[in-house]
mmCIF file of C-alpha atoms in Angstrom:
data_model
loop_
_atom_site.group_PDB
_atom_site.id
_atom_site.type_symbol
_atom_site.label_atom_id
_atom_site.label_comp_id
_atom_site.label_asym_id
_atom_site.label_seq_id
_atom_site.Cartn_x
_atom_site.Cartn_y
_atom_site.Cartn_z
ATOM 1 C CA MET Q 1 133.782 249.105 43.476
ATOM 2 C CA GLY Q 2 136.365 251.606 42.212
ATOM 3 C CA PHE Q 3 136.299 253.587 38.986
ATOM 4 C CA PHE Q 4 138.531 251.134 37.128
ATOM 5 C CA ASP Q 5 136.337 248.141 38.064
ATOM 6 C CA SER Q 6 133.134 250.049 37.299
ATOM 7 C CA ALA Q 7 134.478 251.038 33.907
ATOM 8 C CA GLN Q 8 135.454 247.470 33.104
ATOM 9 C CA ASP Q 9 132.051 246.133 34.125
ATOM 10 C CA VAL Q 10 130.174 248.693 32.023
ATOM 11 C CA ILE Q 11 132.423 248.658 28.970
ATOM 12 C CA ASP Q 12 132.547 244.855 28.806
ATOM 13 C CA LYS Q 13 128.952 245.179 27.585
ATOM 14 C CA GLY Q 14 130.336 246.981 24.542
ATOM 15 C CA VAL Q 15 129.313 250.030 22.576
ATOM 16 C CA SER Q 16 127.784 250.278 19.178
ATOM 17 C CA THR Q 17 129.810 251.257 16.152
ATOM 18 C CA ALA Q 18 129.817 254.862 15.077
ATOM 19 C CA LYS Q 19 127.085 256.145 12.800
ATOM 20 C CA GLY Q 20 127.410 254.934 9.214
ATOM 21 C CA VAL Q 21 128.856 257.128 6.514
ATOM 22 C CA VAL Q 22 128.911 260.744 7.643
ATOM 23 C CA SER Q 23 130.224 263.929 6.127
ATOM 24 C CA GLY Q 24 132.769 266.201 7.749
ATOM 25 C CA VAL Q 25 136.270 265.888 9.144
ATOM 26 C CA ALA Q 26 136.850 262.652 11.055
ATOM 27 C CA VAL Q 27 137.770 262.908 14.731
ATOM 28 C CA GLU Q 28 141.381 261.878 14.091
ATOM 29 C CA ARG Q 29 141.763 264.813 11.679
ATOM 30 C CA GLN Q 30 140.325 267.462 13.994
ATOM 31 C CA PRO Q 31 142.946 270.085 14.980
ATOM 32 C CA PHE Q 32 142.530 269.393 18.709
ATOM 33 C CA MET Q 33 143.046 265.654 18.203
ATOM 34 C CA LYS Q 34 146.153 266.280 16.108
ATOM 35 C CA GLY Q 35 147.513 268.329 19.008
ATOM 36 C CA PHE Q 36 146.547 265.586 21.449
ATOM 37 C CA VAL Q 37 148.330 262.944 19.383
ATOM 38 C CA ARG Q 38 151.410 265.112 18.922
ATOM 39 C CA LEU Q 39 151.799 265.632 22.669
ATOM 40 C CA CYS Q 40 151.577 261.876 23.280
ATOM 41 C CA ALA Q 41 154.244 261.261 20.633
ATOM 42 C CA ASP Q 42 156.486 264.044 21.943
ATOM 43 C CA GLY Q 43 156.250 262.723 25.490
ATOM 44 C CA TRP Q 44 157.112 259.206 24.353
ATOM 45 C CA ASN Q 45 160.093 260.496 22.375
ATOM 46 C CA GLN Q 46 161.341 262.299 25.484
ATOM 47 C CA GLY Q 47 161.401 258.984 27.357
ATOM 48 C CA TRP Q 48 158.702 259.999 29.833
ATOM 49 C CA HIS Q 49 156.275 257.135 29.205
ATOM 50 C CA GLU Q 50 157.734 253.746 29.946
ATOM 51 C CA ARG Q 51 155.318 250.895 29.232
ATOM 52 C CA ASN Q 52 151.788 252.350 29.680
ATOM 53 C CA GLY Q 53 152.892 255.103 32.062
ATOM 54 C CA GLY Q 54 151.347 258.569 32.022
ATOM 55 C CA ASN Q 55 148.046 259.978 30.812
ATOM 56 C CA LEU Q 56 146.539 262.994 29.090
ATOM 57 C CA THR Q 57 143.127 264.657 29.132
ATOM 58 C CA TYR Q 58 141.697 267.578 27.197
ATOM 59 C CA ARG Q 59 138.428 269.431 27.933
ATOM 60 C CA MET Q 60 136.807 270.011 24.560
ATOM 61 C CA THR Q 61 135.131 273.199 23.391
ATOM 62 C CA ASP Q 62 131.478 273.246 22.324
ATOM 63 C CA GLY Q 63 132.551 273.742 18.722
ATOM 64 C CA GLU Q 64 134.859 270.720 18.829
ATOM 65 C CA VAL Q 65 132.084 268.587 20.291
ATOM 66 C CA ALA Q 66 129.733 269.685 17.511
ATOM 67 C CA ASP Q 67 132.326 268.837 14.844
ATOM 68 C CA CYS Q 68 132.897 265.372 16.317
ATOM 69 C CA ARG Q 69 129.286 264.506 17.154
ATOM 70 C CA PRO Q 70 128.511 262.918 13.737
ATOM 71 C CA PHE Q 71 131.176 260.314 14.520
ATOM 72 C CA PHE Q 72 130.003 259.462 18.048
ATOM 73 C CA TYR Q 73 128.652 256.000 18.856
ATOM 74 C CA GLU Q 74 124.925 255.646 18.237
ATOM 75 C CA ASN Q 75 124.472 253.824 21.535
ATOM 76 C CA PRO Q 76 127.277 254.678 23.991
ATOM 77 C CA CYS Q 77 127.986 252.423 26.949
ATOM 78 C CA ASN Q 78 126.159 252.958 30.228
ATOM 79 C CA TRP Q 79 127.291 255.698 32.587
ATOM 80 C CA ILE Q 80 130.438 254.844 34.577
ATOM 81 C CA PRO Q 81 130.420 256.305 38.116
ATOM 82 C CA LEU Q 82 133.456 258.490 38.774
ATOM 83 C CA GLY Q 83 133.268 258.476 42.553
ATOM 84 C CA VAL Q 84 133.576 262.290 42.536
ATOM 85 C CA GLN Q 85 131.240 265.103 41.511
ATOM 86 C CA ALA Q 86 131.772 268.509 39.866
ATOM 87 C CA ASP Q 87 128.963 270.949 39.092
ATOM 88 C CA ASN Q 88 131.138 273.011 36.766
ATOM 89 C CA LEU Q 89 131.839 270.001 34.510
ATOM 90 C CA ARG Q 90 128.250 268.811 34.008
ATOM 91 C CA GLY Q 91 127.789 267.825 30.370
ATOM 92 C CA ALA Q 92 131.455 268.402 29.491
ATOM 93 C CA TYR Q 93 133.361 266.264 26.988
ATOM 94 C CA PHE Q 94 136.951 265.116 27.395
ATOM 95 C CA ALA Q 95 139.494 263.449 25.151
ATOM 96 C CA VAL Q 96 141.390 260.942 27.306
ATOM 97 C CA THR Q 97 144.101 258.330 26.897
ATOM 98 C CA GLY Q 98 143.111 254.734 27.581
ATOM 99 C CA ALA Q 99 143.888 252.611 30.619
ATOM 100 C CA GLY Q 100 146.718 250.202 29.905
ATOM 101 C CA ARG Q 101 147.302 251.757 26.474
ATOM 102 C CA TYR Q 102 150.753 252.926 25.417
ATOM 103 C CA MET Q 103 151.566 256.517 24.445
ATOM 104 C CA ARG Q 104 153.831 255.208 21.684
ATOM 105 C CA ASN Q 105 150.799 253.627 19.994
ATOM 106 C CA VAL Q 106 148.571 256.712 19.995
ATOM 107 C CA PRO Q 107 149.781 257.971 16.573
ATOM 108 C CA LEU Q 108 149.484 254.463 15.103
ATOM 109 C CA ASP Q 109 145.850 253.880 16.070
ATOM 110 C CA THR Q 110 144.316 256.904 17.752
ATOM 111 C CA ALA Q 111 140.788 255.485 17.936
ATOM 112 C CA LYS Q 112 142.044 252.446 19.842
ATOM 113 C CA ASN Q 113 144.246 254.262 22.334
ATOM 114 C CA VAL Q 114 142.288 257.485 22.882
ATOM 115 C CA GLY Q 115 138.614 258.074 23.629
ATOM 116 C CA ILE Q 116 136.121 260.873 24.012
ATOM 117 C CA VAL Q 117 133.964 260.688 27.128
ATOM 118 C CA GLU Q 118 130.837 262.625 27.996
ATOM 119 C CA ILE Q 119 130.070 263.722 31.567
ATOM 120 C CA ASN Q 120 126.485 263.163 32.717
ATOM 121 C CA PRO Q 121 124.094 266.002 33.719
ATOM 122 C CA GLU Q 122 124.776 265.305 37.399
ATOM 123 C CA GLY Q 123 128.542 265.711 36.950
ATOM 124 C CA ASN Q 124 129.451 262.400 38.598
ATOM 125 C CA ALA Q 125 129.715 259.803 35.811
ATOM 126 C CA CYS Q 126 131.054 259.441 32.280
ATOM 127 C CA ARG Q 127 130.470 257.318 29.200
ATOM 128 C CA ILE Q 128 132.546 256.647 26.100
ATOM 129 C CA VAL Q 129 131.096 258.267 22.996
ATOM 130 C CA TRP Q 130 134.036 257.731 20.617
ATOM 131 C CA GLY Q 131 137.240 255.711 20.425
ATOM 132 C CA LEU Q 132 138.809 253.280 22.920
ATOM 133 C CA LYS Q 133 138.078 250.454 20.502
ATOM 134 C CA ASP Q 134 138.415 246.777 21.414
ATOM 135 C CA GLY Q 135 137.161 247.088 24.977
ATOM 136 C CA GLY Q 136 139.239 250.089 25.966
ATOM 137 C CA LYS Q 137 138.608 252.084 29.144
ATOM 138 C CA PRO Q 138 139.443 255.658 30.139
ATOM 139 C CA SER Q 139 142.670 256.062 32.112
ATOM 140 C CA SER Q 140 142.336 254.723 35.650
ATOM 141 C CA GLU Q 141 143.410 258.193 36.790
ATOM 142 C CA PHE Q 142 140.562 259.919 34.943
ATOM 143 C CA PRO Q 143 138.704 260.647 38.224
ATOM 144 C CA SER Q 144 141.843 262.460 39.426
ATOM 145 C CA HIS Q 145 142.012 264.413 36.174
ATOM 146 C CA PHE Q 146 138.300 265.191 36.492
ATOM 147 C CA MET Q 147 138.701 266.642 39.992
ATOM 148 C CA ILE Q 148 141.717 268.700 38.946
ATOM 149 C CA HIS Q 149 139.989 269.967 35.802
ATOM 150 C CA SER Q 150 137.158 271.201 38.016
ATOM 151 C CA VAL Q 151 139.606 273.150 40.189
ATOM 152 C CA ARG Q 152 141.505 274.532 37.190
ATOM 153 C CA VAL Q 153 138.273 275.714 35.531
ATOM 154 C CA ASP Q 154 137.549 277.783 38.639
ATOM 155 C CA VAL Q 155 141.026 279.231 39.203
ATOM 156 C CA THR Q 156 141.726 280.031 35.533
ATOM 157 C CA GLY Q 157 138.273 281.212 34.526
ATOM 158 C CA GLY Q 158 137.956 278.216 32.221
ATOM 159 C CA SER Q 159 141.132 278.862 30.218
ATOM 160 C CA SER Q 160 142.868 275.691 31.419
ATOM 161 C CA ARG Q 161 141.900 272.737 29.205
ATOM 162 C CA VAL Q 162 144.847 270.320 29.271
ATOM 163 C CA LEU Q 163 146.116 268.086 32.080
ATOM 164 C CA TYR Q 164 149.242 266.061 31.382
ATOM 165 C CA HIS Q 165 150.865 263.453 33.616
ATOM 166 C CA ALA Q 166 154.228 261.904 32.761
ATOM 167 C CA HIS Q 167 157.290 260.355 34.407
ATOM 168 C CA PRO Q 168 160.252 262.646 33.556
ATOM 169 C CA ILE Q 169 163.470 261.000 34.699
ATOM 170 C CA ASN Q 170 165.284 263.859 36.409
ATOM 171 C CA VAL Q 171 162.211 265.224 38.184
ATOM 172 C CA VAL Q 172 161.611 261.806 39.713
ATOM 173 C CA ALA Q 173 165.301 261.523 40.640
ATOM 174 C CA LEU Q 174 165.194 264.835 42.524
ATOM 175 C CA THR Q 175 162.440 263.541 44.801
ATOM 176 C CA SER Q 176 164.784 260.838 46.098
ATOM 177 C CA VAL Q 177 167.505 263.238 47.259
ATOM 178 C CA MET Q 178 165.805 266.560 48.057
ATOM 179 C CA PRO Q 179 163.360 267.626 50.777
ATOM 180 C CA LEU Q 180 159.811 267.196 49.497
ATOM 181 C CA ASP Q 181 159.108 270.865 50.000
ATOM 182 C CA ALA Q 182 157.635 273.171 47.361
ATOM 183 C CA ARG Q 183 159.825 276.124 48.349
ATOM 184 C CA THR Q 184 163.073 274.129 48.289
ATOM 185 C CA ILE Q 185 162.423 272.448 44.961
ATOM 186 C CA THR Q 186 161.002 275.572 43.315
ATOM 187 C CA ARG Q 187 164.046 277.644 44.315
ATOM 188 C CA THR Q 188 166.347 274.910 43.029
ATOM 189 C CA LEU Q 189 164.648 274.955 39.634
ATOM 190 C CA TRP Q 190 164.323 278.746 39.427
ATOM 191 C CA LYS Q 191 168.066 279.108 40.075
ATOM 192 C CA ALA Q 192 169.065 276.329 37.690
ATOM 193 C CA MET Q 193 167.848 278.026 34.516
ATOM 194 C CA THR Q 194 166.753 281.600 33.795
ATOM 195 C CA GLU Q 195 163.579 280.616 31.931
ATOM 196 C CA CYS Q 196 162.119 278.735 34.900
ATOM 197 C CA ILE Q 197 160.732 281.688 36.837
ATOM 198 C CA ILE Q 198 159.141 282.837 33.570
ATOM 199 C CA ALA Q 199 157.548 279.433 32.892
ATOM 200 C CA PHE Q 200 156.246 278.861 36.423
ATOM 201 C CA PRO Q 201 156.349 282.102 38.455
ATOM 202 C CA LYS Q 202 154.009 280.675 41.105
ATOM 203 C CA GLY Q 203 156.379 277.769 41.723
ATOM 204 C CA VAL Q 204 155.855 274.023 41.678
ATOM 205 C CA GLY Q 205 153.764 272.064 44.160
ATOM 206 C CA VAL Q 206 155.172 268.892 45.708
ATOM 207 C CA LEU Q 207 153.434 265.845 47.169
ATOM 208 C CA PRO Q 208 155.058 263.008 49.130
ATOM 209 C CA TRP Q 209 154.683 259.512 47.732
ATOM 210 C CA MET Q 210 151.055 258.395 47.657
ATOM 211 C CA VAL Q 211 149.203 255.452 46.145
ATOM 212 C CA PRO Q 212 148.359 256.457 42.543
ATOM 213 C CA GLY Q 213 144.872 256.453 41.101
ATOM 214 C CA GLY Q 214 143.023 256.885 44.384
ATOM 215 C CA ALA Q 215 140.895 259.586 45.959
ATOM 216 C CA GLU Q 216 143.613 260.674 48.400
ATOM 217 C CA ILE Q 217 146.171 261.678 45.782
ATOM 218 C CA ALA Q 218 143.430 263.211 43.605
ATOM 219 C CA MET Q 219 142.228 265.441 46.447
ATOM 220 C CA ALA Q 220 145.770 266.408 47.479
ATOM 221 C CA THR Q 221 146.742 267.298 43.910
ATOM 222 C CA SER Q 222 143.524 269.251 43.379
ATOM 223 C CA GLU Q 223 144.250 271.336 46.463
ATOM 224 C CA LEU Q 224 147.772 272.199 45.248
ATOM 225 C CA MET Q 225 146.475 272.942 41.758
ATOM 226 C CA LYS Q 226 144.516 275.846 43.229
ATOM 227 C CA THR Q 227 147.916 277.563 43.510
ATOM 228 C CA TYR Q 228 150.311 275.852 41.107
ATOM 229 C CA ASP Q 229 150.221 274.977 37.416
ATOM 230 C CA ALA Q 230 152.437 271.951 38.070
ATOM 231 C CA VAL Q 231 152.668 269.395 40.878
ATOM 232 C CA ILE Q 232 155.447 266.862 41.445
ATOM 233 C CA TRP Q 233 154.495 263.412 42.734
ATOM 234 C CA ALA Q 234 157.462 262.002 44.670
ATOM 235 C CA GLN Q 235 158.973 258.813 43.203
ATOM 236 C CA HIS Q 236 156.317 258.974 40.515
ATOM 237 C CA GLY Q 237 156.222 261.898 38.116
ATOM 238 C CA LEU Q 238 154.829 265.309 37.281
ATOM 239 C CA PHE Q 239 151.354 266.732 36.661
ATOM 240 C CA CYS Q 240 151.017 269.856 34.489
ATOM 241 C CA SER Q 241 148.087 272.075 33.527
ATOM 242 C CA GLY Q 242 147.859 274.311 30.485
ATOM 243 C CA SER Q 243 145.504 276.298 28.311
ATOM 244 C CA ASP Q 244 146.589 274.228 25.310
ATOM 245 C CA PHE Q 245 148.849 271.318 24.420
ATOM 246 C CA ASP Q 246 151.905 273.480 23.796
ATOM 247 C CA SER Q 247 151.720 275.209 27.170
ATOM 248 C CA ALA Q 248 151.215 271.966 29.109
ATOM 249 C CA PHE Q 249 154.019 270.166 27.282
ATOM 250 C CA GLY Q 250 156.270 273.236 27.454
ATOM 251 C CA LEU Q 251 155.822 273.475 31.227
ATOM 252 C CA MET Q 252 156.662 269.793 31.662
ATOM 253 C CA HIS Q 253 159.673 270.136 29.376
ATOM 254 C CA THR Q 254 161.003 273.212 31.193
ATOM 255 C CA ILE Q 255 160.741 271.625 34.641
ATOM 256 C CA GLU Q 256 162.430 268.445 33.451
ATOM 257 C CA LYS Q 257 165.216 270.336 31.648
ATOM 258 C CA ALA Q 258 165.931 272.452 34.736
ATOM 259 C CA SER Q 259 166.032 269.280 36.838
ATOM 260 C CA ASP Q 260 168.491 267.754 34.367
ATOM 261 C CA ILE Q 261 170.722 270.854 34.513
ATOM 262 C CA TYR Q 262 170.709 270.785 38.309
ATOM 263 C CA VAL Q 263 171.563 267.066 38.414
ATOM 264 C CA ARG Q 264 174.445 267.533 35.973
ATOM 265 C CA ALA Q 265 175.781 270.547 37.868
ATOM 266 C CA ARG Q 266 175.747 268.633 41.152
ATOM 267 C CA LEU Q 267 177.637 265.781 39.511
ATOM 268 C CA LEU Q 268 180.219 268.183 38.068
ATOM 269 C CA ASN Q 269 181.001 269.788 41.435
ATOM 270 C CA GLY Q 270 180.827 266.625 43.508
ATOM 271 C CA GLY Q 271 177.717 267.686 45.367
ATOM 272 C CA GLY Q 272 179.186 270.856 46.872
ATOM 273 C CA GLU Q 273 177.978 274.448 46.799
ATOM 274 C CA PHE Q 274 177.649 276.009 43.357
ATOM 275 C CA ALA Q 275 180.218 278.627 42.329
ATOM 276 C CA ASN Q 276 177.568 280.557 40.384
ATOM 277 C CA THR Q 277 173.802 280.774 40.570
ATOM 278 C CA ILE Q 278 170.959 283.259 40.044
ATOM 279 C CA SER Q 279 170.466 285.506 43.064
ATOM 280 C CA ASP Q 280 167.075 286.225 44.565
ATOM 281 C CA GLU Q 281 167.440 289.835 43.426
ATOM 282 C CA GLY Q 282 168.153 288.551 39.945
ATOM 283 C CA LEU Q 283 164.934 286.548 40.025
ATOM 284 C CA ARG Q 284 163.031 289.629 41.210
ATOM 285 C CA ALA Q 285 164.553 291.651 38.383
ATOM 286 C CA ILE Q 286 163.296 289.133 35.821
ATOM 287 C CA ALA Q 287 159.828 289.367 37.364
ATOM 288 C CA ARG Q 288 159.874 293.187 37.313
ATOM 289 C CA ASN Q 289 161.049 293.379 33.706
ATOM 290 C CA LEU Q 290 158.426 290.916 32.483
ATOM 291 C CA GLY Q 291 155.592 291.900 34.798
ATOM 292 C CA LEU Q 292 155.376 288.448 36.413
ATOM 293 C CA GLY Q 293 153.315 287.793 39.513
ATOM 294 C CA ILE Q 294 155.895 285.636 41.298
ATOM 295 C CA ASN Q 295 155.495 283.787 44.569
ATOM 296 C CA GLU Q 296 157.431 286.055 46.937
ATOM 297 C CA ASP Q 297 157.197 283.452 49.713
ATOM 298 C CA PHE Q 298 159.755 281.408 47.772
ATOM 299 C CA LEU Q 299 162.343 284.209 47.730
ATOM 300 C CA ASP Q 300 164.640 285.353 50.569
#
């Protein structure tokens, strides 16, 4: 039984309502949840979330958990096996979008479309402690997010808290016409717009098409996320990591904008060589001036 089926089986049993009347700031009014909701709305407005596409997770701080705890369910559902295990995420709490829920509805009814899940002491199962009303379930890709969060905690010293997956149009289009090679696509984006090497100096990882929501794509993405802050899924979308909502959304937005510029430029010149572009020495000069640790393997 996969994560999605396990979640459905457990959550069908229901969870209790939240504790009665409590003092304090409701979960929906917490600063982190406002940021969560804003990112969902911004992504929808960009056109990156057709139907119920895309998902978002946020690893909460201890202080945020304490502020939200009075509003948690008195009797959460049983533990839902994740199918993966992470020692460094034992007892963690995550805000997560719901499976089958639409990003466009998150601002309208946050408690229905978003949930908070607690990770068990063994680091291999979760349970809903708030939100996802009316039989909701965590995103079917939550196990993938969980594995990647574990990697990002290690490689960033815990500073990475946000993982954002969306379906930006031009990024997906590039994967149909370009070699699925991190060096090729990174160089294309770096040379399309000056800000790109600043936003992602390590480059962008690239995966060939894989079945979404499974262990294979989760493991492959986790491996690339040891090096990159962003990974492109061919014919699917983009996965970005950030320390906060602004950085994760900003990285997604920059990569998509650069892809759009490149697509438009290719259309304008009929697919031929560009008359003007940023040289490799120009990219190195940006890195020197700003003290960036760029991926030299992606430069000639």
